[in-house]
Amino acid sequence: MNEDNIAVTGIVGSDPRTYVTAKGVPIVSFRLASSRRVFDRERGEWHDGETNWYTVSAFRRLADHVGFSVRKGEHVVVTGRLRIRAWQTAERQGTTAEIDAEAIGHDLNWAMTRPRRIQPGVNDDAQPDAVRAEPEADATERTDELDELDELDELDDGASEGNFDDAFQALAGPST
């Protein structure tokens, strides 16, 4: 099966929200705004073009690290699998672009960071609970997590981010 992989740079448009599934799997979700810079030759200046919005989701260790490291308004680079979904309600219809993240990091054009390596079992007591490493998921567990997100998408009518967040929290359980 072919996958649509994507790399997007943009600004985090909502504080990442971390949830834990009934099976104990952490998931983080946030909105990402990506605008193309366009040069207006007549005015001799740059301005933002149209903005594309994405819902970014990350799982397990990446979810923990994003929840600890990323905040609304920061510039990030996201790579992952792109999913385009059509939605429709009685009043409206539209399309949602989602990214199942494989990697997320700060865009170093806008900030400087110093990574801190997290090593399982080493100084666990010195590491925040949110960034303690856990074993990687096998393919079956990953499929289960994506199935839970699919259930979430069925609850979301796409009308507003608030509805998405409420549905996400209902499916995923209490936040951390």
Tab-separated table of C-alpha atoms in Angstrom:
chain	number	residue	atom	x	y	z
A	1	MET	CA	0.000	0.000	0.000
A	2	ASN	CA	1.298	3.446	-0.889
A	3	GLU	CA	1.405	6.121	1.769
A	4	ASP	CA	1.262	9.862	1.255
A	5	ASN	CA	4.210	11.189	3.248
A	6	ILE	CA	4.477	14.907	3.870
A	7	ALA	CA	6.816	17.408	5.503
A	8	VAL	CA	5.254	20.681	6.644
A	9	THR	CA	6.717	23.737	8.336
A	10	GLY	CA	4.324	25.972	10.183
A	11	ILE	CA	3.161	27.563	13.399
A	12	VAL	CA	1.488	25.551	16.147
A	13	GLY	CA	-2.061	26.942	16.213
A	14	SER	CA	-3.292	25.320	19.432
A	15	ASP	CA	-1.616	24.091	22.582
A	16	PRO	CA	-0.920	20.368	22.191
A	17	ARG	CA	-3.494	18.299	24.080
A	18	THR	CA	-2.304	14.996	25.469
A	19	TYR	CA	-4.670	12.105	26.149
A	20	VAL	CA	-4.225	8.523	27.262
A	21	THR	CA	-6.284	5.778	25.595
A	22	ALA	CA	-8.027	3.060	27.569
A	23	LYS	CA	-5.035	0.844	26.708
A	24	GLY	CA	-2.637	3.388	28.258
A	25	VAL	CA	-1.268	4.784	24.985
A	26	PRO	CA	-0.470	8.522	25.062
A	27	ILE	CA	-1.706	10.568	22.098
A	28	VAL	CA	-1.092	14.261	21.471
A	29	SER	CA	-3.011	16.399	19.004
A	30	PHE	CA	-2.621	20.010	17.864
A	31	ARG	CA	-3.501	22.273	14.948
A	32	LEU	CA	-0.751	23.454	12.610
A	33	ALA	CA	-1.002	26.524	10.347
A	34	SER	CA	1.230	26.644	7.289
A	35	SER	CA	1.344	29.740	5.084
A	36	ARG	CA	3.343	30.232	1.929
A	37	ARG	CA	5.331	33.463	1.722
A	38	VAL	CA	4.627	35.364	-1.508
A	39	PHE	CA	6.604	38.281	-2.943
A	40	ASP	CA	4.461	41.137	-4.332
A	41	ARG	CA	6.616	42.637	-7.117
A	42	GLU	CA	4.439	45.756	-7.468
A	43	ARG	CA	4.785	46.675	-3.791
A	44	GLY	CA	8.248	45.184	-3.392
A	45	GLU	CA	7.313	43.321	-0.199
A	46	TRP	CA	6.637	39.858	1.132
A	47	HIS	CA	3.281	38.798	2.568
A	48	ASP	CA	1.607	35.595	3.687
A	49	GLY	CA	-0.361	33.667	1.123
A	50	GLU	CA	-3.253	31.357	1.886
A	51	THR	CA	-3.006	29.350	5.119
A	52	ASN	CA	-3.394	25.574	5.153
A	53	TRP	CA	-4.514	24.027	8.443
A	54	TYR	CA	-3.606	20.510	9.549
A	55	THR	CA	-4.556	18.436	12.561
A	56	VAL	CA	-1.365	16.742	13.753
A	57	SER	CA	-1.476	13.584	15.899
A	58	ALA	CA	1.445	11.772	17.510
A	59	PHE	CA	1.564	8.599	19.582
A	60	ARG	CA	3.533	7.020	22.440
A	61	ARG	CA	6.980	8.440	23.175
A	62	LEU	CA	6.665	11.128	20.488
A	63	ALA	CA	3.361	12.221	22.067
A	64	ASP	CA	5.032	12.546	25.479
A	65	HIS	CA	7.935	14.539	24.065
A	66	VAL	CA	5.689	16.865	22.040
A	67	GLY	CA	3.458	17.486	25.066
A	68	PHE	CA	6.519	18.454	27.078
A	69	SER	CA	8.365	20.457	24.383
A	70	VAL	CA	5.924	22.184	21.987
A	71	ARG	CA	3.639	25.158	22.661
A	72	LYS	CA	1.149	27.258	20.717
A	73	GLY	CA	2.849	29.909	18.559
A	74	GLU	CA	6.100	27.999	18.047
A	75	HIS	CA	7.484	27.244	14.594
A	76	VAL	CA	7.844	23.513	13.959
A	77	VAL	CA	8.623	21.014	11.220
A	78	VAL	CA	6.336	17.958	11.039
A	79	THR	CA	6.837	14.847	8.931
A	80	GLY	CA	4.374	12.004	8.695
A	81	ARG	CA	1.542	10.409	6.786
A	82	LEU	CA	-1.065	12.684	5.211
A	83	ARG	CA	-4.744	11.765	5.399
A	84	ILE	CA	-7.394	13.827	3.595
A	85	ARG	CA	-10.945	13.287	4.806
A	86	ALA	CA	-14.205	14.697	3.520
A	87	TRP	CA	-16.900	15.495	6.094
A	88	GLN	CA	-20.500	16.595	5.838
A	89	THR	CA	-23.243	17.725	8.215
A	90	ALA	CA	-26.796	18.815	7.486
A	91	GLU	CA	-25.593	22.433	7.202
A	92	ARG	CA	-22.011	22.231	5.949
A	93	GLN	CA	-19.400	20.122	4.248
A	94	GLY	CA	-15.654	20.322	3.932
A	95	THR	CA	-12.318	18.587	3.892
A	96	THR	CA	-9.901	17.961	6.756
A	97	ALA	CA	-6.147	17.424	6.345
A	98	GLU	CA	-4.544	15.304	9.052
A	99	ILE	CA	-0.947	14.286	9.652
A	100	ASP	CA	-0.030	11.158	11.626
A	101	ALA	CA	3.357	12.425	12.773
A	102	GLU	CA	6.526	10.383	12.608
A	103	ALA	CA	8.800	13.270	13.643
A	104	ILE	CA	8.258	16.770	15.035
A	105	GLY	CA	10.906	19.362	15.821
A	106	HIS	CA	11.372	23.072	16.221
A	107	ASP	CA	12.118	25.047	13.037
A	108	LEU	CA	15.621	26.372	13.658
A	109	ASN	CA	15.028	29.305	11.304
A	110	TRP	CA	12.981	30.808	14.151
A	111	ALA	CA	14.582	29.575	17.369
A	112	MET	CA	17.524	27.769	18.896
A	113	THR	CA	17.053	24.586	20.874
A	114	ARG	CA	19.315	22.171	22.679
A	115	PRO	CA	17.970	18.616	22.588
A	116	ARG	CA	18.124	16.473	25.690
A	117	ARG	CA	18.404	12.767	25.001
A	118	ILE	CA	16.044	10.580	26.979
A	119	GLN	CA	17.488	7.167	27.801
A	120	PRO	CA	15.152	4.501	29.207
A	121	GLY	CA	16.219	3.296	32.640
A	122	VAL	CA	18.928	5.936	33.104
A	123	ASN	CA	18.165	8.580	35.748
A	124	ASP	CA	14.428	7.873	35.459
A	125	ASP	CA	13.881	9.776	38.703
A	126	ALA	CA	15.462	12.914	37.158
A	127	GLN	CA	13.202	12.838	34.097
A	128	PRO	CA	9.715	14.347	34.118
A	129	ASP	CA	6.948	11.728	34.028
A	130	ALA	CA	5.816	13.131	30.681
A	131	VAL	CA	9.063	12.192	28.930
A	132	ARG	CA	9.835	8.778	30.420
A	133	ALA	CA	10.411	6.437	27.518
A	134	GLU	CA	8.266	3.422	26.871
A	135	PRO	CA	8.679	0.538	24.443
A	136	GLU	CA	7.895	1.153	20.791
A	137	ALA	CA	4.573	-0.138	19.482
A	138	ASP	CA	4.399	-3.069	17.149
A	139	ALA	CA	2.394	-2.812	13.921
A	140	THR	CA	-0.757	-4.278	15.515
A	141	GLU	CA	-0.764	-1.740	18.356
A	142	ARG	CA	-0.180	1.113	15.890
A	143	THR	CA	-3.142	-0.078	13.797
A	144	ASP	CA	-5.318	-0.163	16.942
A	145	GLU	CA	-4.323	3.427	17.741
A	146	LEU	CA	-5.193	4.574	14.210
A	147	ASP	CA	-8.517	2.725	14.493
A	148	GLU	CA	-9.242	4.726	17.653
A	149	LEU	CA	-8.488	7.929	15.723
A	150	ASP	CA	-10.850	6.751	12.968
A	151	GLU	CA	-13.564	6.305	15.607
A	152	LEU	CA	-12.817	9.840	16.743
A	153	ASP	CA	-13.160	11.150	13.192
A	154	GLU	CA	-16.606	9.580	12.981
A	155	LEU	CA	-17.602	11.514	16.115
A	156	ASP	CA	-16.248	14.770	14.672
A	157	ASP	CA	-18.538	16.596	12.270
A	158	GLY	CA	-15.701	18.893	11.219
A	159	ALA	CA	-17.708	21.991	12.094
A	160	SER	CA	-15.265	23.286	14.686
A	161	GLU	CA	-12.059	22.483	16.484
A	162	GLY	CA	-14.011	22.477	19.763
A	163	ASN	CA	-16.161	19.591	18.563
A	164	PHE	CA	-13.027	17.716	17.522
A	165	ASP	CA	-11.405	18.295	20.916
A	166	ASP	CA	-14.527	17.185	22.802
A	167	ALA	CA	-14.829	14.045	20.677
A	168	PHE	CA	-11.094	13.360	20.999
A	169	GLN	CA	-11.242	13.638	24.784
A	170	ALA	CA	-14.344	11.426	24.974
A	171	LEU	CA	-12.613	8.715	22.977
A	172	ALA	CA	-9.140	9.003	24.489
A	173	GLY	CA	-10.041	9.434	28.150
A	174	PRO	CA	-8.622	11.846	30.732
A	175	SER	CA	-5.803	14.180	29.745
A	176	THR	CA	-2.404	14.122	31.373
